[in-house]
Tab-separated table of C-alpha atoms in Angstrom:
chain	number	residue	atom	x	y	z
A	109	MET	CA	87.962	2.456	171.323
A	110	LEU	CA	89.329	4.867	168.735
A	111	ASN	CA	90.427	7.186	171.534
A	112	THR	CA	94.062	6.338	170.861
A	113	ALA	CA	96.255	6.649	167.808
A	114	VAL	CA	97.003	3.799	165.417
A	115	ASP	CA	100.184	1.923	166.410
A	116	SER	CA	100.754	0.051	163.165
A	117	ILE	CA	99.172	-0.921	159.874
A	118	ASN	CA	99.590	-4.154	158.000
A	119	LEU	CA	97.880	-5.829	155.072
A	120	SER	CA	97.123	-9.409	154.116
A	121	VAL	CA	94.499	-11.702	152.651
A	122	PHE	CA	91.393	-12.037	154.836
A	123	ASN	CA	91.153	-15.473	156.526
A	124	HIS	CA	94.651	-16.293	155.226
A	125	TRP	CA	96.511	-13.834	157.491
A	126	LEU	CA	98.824	-16.419	158.980
A	127	SER	CA	99.263	-18.662	155.949
A	128	VAL	CA	100.071	-15.825	153.537
A	129	GLY	CA	101.597	-13.565	156.177
A	130	PRO	CA	100.983	-9.843	156.401
A	131	VAL	CA	103.103	-7.087	154.930
A	132	GLU	CA	103.914	-4.363	157.446
A	133	LEU	CA	103.055	-1.002	155.888
A	134	TRP	CA	103.489	1.583	158.637
A	135	GLU	CA	104.209	1.940	162.341
A	136	LYS	CA	103.959	4.758	164.854
A	137	GLY	CA	106.925	7.093	164.627
A	138	ASN	CA	107.264	6.763	160.856
A	139	SER	CA	106.096	9.407	158.421
A	140	TYR	CA	103.376	8.550	155.913
A	141	ASN	CA	104.839	7.888	152.466
A	142	LEU	CA	102.411	6.581	149.842
A	143	GLU	CA	105.140	5.507	147.413
A	144	GLU	CA	106.904	3.502	150.130
A	145	ILE	CA	103.643	1.788	151.114
A	146	GLN	CA	102.866	0.939	147.485
A	147	ALA	CA	106.376	-0.493	147.035
A	148	LYS	CA	105.916	-2.706	150.110
A	149	ILE	CA	102.635	-4.048	148.704
A	150	LYS	CA	104.105	-4.616	145.244
A	151	SER	CA	106.972	-6.558	146.845
A	152	ARG	CA	104.380	-9.144	147.907
A	153	PRO	CA	102.627	-10.225	144.660
A	154	GLU	CA	100.748	-12.994	146.533
A	155	ILE	CA	99.013	-10.218	148.489
A	156	GLU	CA	98.684	-7.597	145.735
A	157	ILE	CA	96.622	-9.958	143.547
A	158	THR	CA	95.000	-13.098	144.943
A	159	SER	CA	92.165	-15.514	144.336
A	160	LEU	CA	92.121	-16.677	147.996
A	161	ASN	CA	89.901	-13.934	149.467
A	162	TYR	CA	89.789	-10.142	149.710
A	163	GLN	CA	92.724	-8.161	151.079
A	164	GLY	CA	92.270	-6.120	154.219
A	165	LEU	CA	94.171	-3.372	155.973
A	166	LEU	CA	94.562	-4.039	159.685
A	167	PHE	CA	94.892	-0.951	161.862
A	168	ARG	CA	96.333	-2.069	165.207
A	169	PHE	CA	95.933	-0.240	168.522
A	170	ASN	CA	97.576	-0.542	171.947
A	171	ILE	CA	100.000	-3.174	170.681
A	172	LYS	CA	102.254	-3.026	173.744
A	173	GLY	CA	99.359	-2.832	176.204
A	174	ALA	CA	100.720	0.435	177.598
A	175	LEU	CA	97.277	2.073	177.634
A	176	ASN	CA	94.165	1.224	179.603
A	177	GLY	CA	91.921	-0.972	177.527
A	178	PRO	CA	92.408	-3.838	175.130
A	179	PHE	CA	94.797	-4.504	172.302
A	180	TYR	CA	92.592	-4.448	169.230
A	181	GLY	CA	92.526	-3.988	165.492
A	182	ILE	CA	90.139	-2.744	162.873
A	183	LYS	CA	90.219	-4.420	159.481
A	184	THR	CA	88.833	-2.907	156.278
A	185	PRO	CA	88.819	-4.157	152.678
A	186	CYS	CA	91.052	-2.240	150.259
A	187	CYS	CA	90.611	-4.082	146.989
A	188	ASN	CA	88.332	-4.784	144.048
A	189	LYS	CA	87.220	-8.127	142.677
A	190	VAL	CA	87.987	-8.563	138.991
A	191	GLY	CA	86.850	-11.922	137.666
A	192	ASP	CA	88.115	-14.540	140.125
A	193	GLU	CA	90.849	-12.331	141.610
A	194	TRP	CA	91.027	-9.665	144.277
A	195	ILE	CA	93.305	-6.765	143.315
A	196	ILE	CA	94.603	-4.057	145.667
A	197	ASP	CA	92.977	-0.680	145.055
A	198	TYR	CA	95.750	1.804	145.853
A	199	LYS	CA	93.364	4.780	145.916
A	200	LYS	CA	91.187	3.001	148.498
A	201	THR	CA	94.277	1.966	150.482
A	202	ASN	CA	95.515	5.563	150.559
A	203	TYR	CA	92.065	6.834	151.597
A	204	TRP	CA	91.740	4.472	154.576
A	205	ILE	CA	95.284	4.951	155.814
A	206	LYS	CA	95.053	8.739	155.675
A	207	LEU	CA	91.642	8.676	157.364
A	208	MET	CA	92.780	6.428	160.204
A	209	LEU	CA	96.001	8.393	160.713
A	210	GLY	CA	94.108	11.685	160.724
A	211	LEU	CA	96.007	13.109	157.749
């Protein structure tokens, strides 16, 4: 694991991934653009701020199964809890994406 590059990155509310639906932030072949990623998150207010649970970035690997080994993902929180709501932390989001993309 972690011997291959990230294929895609999406974001949603932990344990509500299917009911809320993720927002696709980046996929292999695209350049990294922080403003574009922030705009995608802001376009989904039910993900940007939520009382359901914390938001997590999902880094997905071997999506097409073209490599030896499993399809897998690594999820990490990227928010802060303020009162009863979880709010995206854009600085934390940027940190994790750049780290996982090797930028």
